Amino acid sequence: MDQAIPYLDLPAQLRPLRKELDAVIARTLDNCSFCLGPDVSQFEKDFAKFCGAKHAVGFNSGTSALHVAMMLLNVGQGDEVITTPHTFVATSWAISYVGARPVYVDIDDRTFNLDPKLIERAITPRTKAVMPVHLYGHPFDVEPVLEVCRRHKLPLVEDAAQAHGAKYRGRVIGTFGAISCFSFYPGKNLGACGEGGALVTNDDAFAARARSLREHGSTQRYYHDEVGFNYRMEGIQGAVLGVKLPHLDQWTQGRRRAARKYHELLKDTPLQLPREADYAESVYHLYVVRHPRRDDLKKHLEAHKIGCALHYPLPLHLQKCYASLGHHAGDFPVTQKAARECLSLPIYPELTDDQIQRVAAVIKDFFK
Ligand SMILES: Cc1ncc(COP(=O)(O)O)c(C=O)c1O
């Protein structure tokens, strides 16, 4: 019987790092530096350098970082932020948390990312920011988005939760916008052993206010300048991320190798495969294929013990939580087609060529 191929294999990533992780976690226990602390500060410096940015501010999740990004840009009640309906819901949460309205524009059929051509017509006097997502690890087309932002004097926020180290025209994403936000959720390309996130910026004032907002709106203990949050990164997560960050480039190469192998083996199947745009170097957080018979293919793979997933089955404009926005089926046809057809295959640096060959063979068998 063939071995199961999990959709995600975190144990395979942790195994070779286990001794190092045990040691830094033990050190944190000895130091009792549980909330922020020296490991978080060091990781912030290292991650800022990795992004080519002046500041990285550690958070307890990517969602918290996005929320604070909206506050830094003074987005508030009645304002609008232009974003994509084809993403994880947290992108929109940040907008809702400050009382603003997510204004969706449709995506580009090829990259699944927000279509820059559609931004301008969605701008109104209430628009306060544009927040696309580097989805699945593939950068959105930054230049045309920035051009619209410049023309309308709107700040750009990069939701970089899925794209640590991805490159746009040779430059690592994360400093194209005024602010970018990363997630270190365990399954991300750089994942904590728990929750984590970061806000990255070149702006000194943004970084200082982000540090204050994540810690109860204070820079001096028990003195609170504004209503803040407990959004601190845990010391243990800072230590774990510090162990993992030096491996990230090599892991990205492993993901890119796996993507190339999939491409080589699946290119003659009826599947639509992910392709990098000419401006992009994807970090393949996900490997998302498309087909109208997606649901049957998913069942077929699962019957052969191959894990797969849907990112994302229901676009945000059709979610119950956003019914009040008044959208209807058909509002964003490219997004809805993508939601019907997308299927995420297993991809991680440890995925072997043999495993990829088996996934490809099972897919070919489906189309026979
Ligand atoms: C695109 C996107 N934005 C935001 C988030 C939120 O990050 P977190 O889960 O760390 O809060 C995630 C991941 O979960 C995500 O994939």
CSV table of N, CA and C in Angstrom, one decimal, residues 14-15 25 55 76 116 121 123 131 144 171 206 272 294 325 337 352-353:
chain,number,residue,atom,x,y,z
A,14,LEU,N,10.4,20.0,11.5
A,14,LEU,CA,10.9,20.2,12.9
A,14,LEU,C,12.0,19.2,13.3
A,15,ARG,N,11.9,18.0,12.7
A,15,ARG,CA,12.8,16.9,13.1
A,15,ARG,C,14.3,17.3,13.1
A,25,ILE,N,14.1,27.0,23.5
A,25,ILE,CA,12.9,27.0,24.4
A,25,ILE,C,13.3,26.9,25.8
A,55,HIS,N,12.7,48.5,9.8
A,55,HIS,CA,12.0,48.0,11.1
A,55,HIS,C,11.2,46.8,10.8
A,76,GLY,N,-10.4,54.7,9.6
A,76,GLY,CA,-11.4,54.7,10.6
A,76,GLY,C,-12.8,54.5,10.1
A,116,PRO,N,-4.6,45.0,-11.0
A,116,PRO,CA,-4.3,46.5,-10.9
A,116,PRO,C,-5.2,47.3,-11.8
A,121,ARG,N,-11.1,52.5,-10.7
A,121,ARG,CA,-12.6,52.8,-10.8
A,121,ARG,C,-13.2,52.5,-9.4
A,123,ILE,N,-11.9,53.6,-6.6
A,123,ILE,CA,-11.5,54.7,-5.6
A,123,ILE,C,-12.7,55.7,-5.5
A,131,MET,N,-4.8,47.7,-0.2
A,131,MET,CA,-4.2,46.5,0.4
A,131,MET,C,-4.3,45.2,-0.4
A,144,PRO,N,2.2,48.7,-11.3
A,144,PRO,CA,0.9,49.4,-11.7
A,144,PRO,C,0.1,49.7,-10.4
A,171,ARG,N,13.6,42.2,-6.4
A,171,ARG,CA,13.7,42.8,-5.0
A,171,ARG,C,12.6,42.1,-4.1
A,206,PHE,N,6.0,55.2,12.2
A,206,PHE,CA,5.1,54.0,12.2
A,206,PHE,C,5.6,52.9,13.1
A,272,GLN,N,-4.9,23.5,-15.2
A,272,GLN,CA,-4.2,24.8,-15.3
A,272,GLN,C,-3.2,24.9,-14.2
A,294,ARG,N,-12.8,20.1,-10.1
A,294,ARG,CA,-11.9,20.2,-8.9
A,294,ARG,C,-12.5,19.3,-7.8
A,325,LEU,N,-22.4,44.0,3.4
A,325,LEU,CA,-21.8,44.8,2.3
A,325,LEU,C,-22.7,44.8,1.1
A,337,LYS,N,-14.9,32.1,-10.2
A,337,LYS,CA,-14.4,31.0,-11.0
A,337,LYS,C,-13.2,30.3,-10.3
A,352,THR,N,9.4,15.0,-1.4
A,352,THR,CA,10.4,14.4,-2.2
A,352,THR,C,10.0,14.2,-3.7
A,353,ASP,N,10.9,14.1,-4.6
A,353,ASP,CA,10.5,13.8,-6.0
A,353,ASP,C,9.6,12.6,-6.1
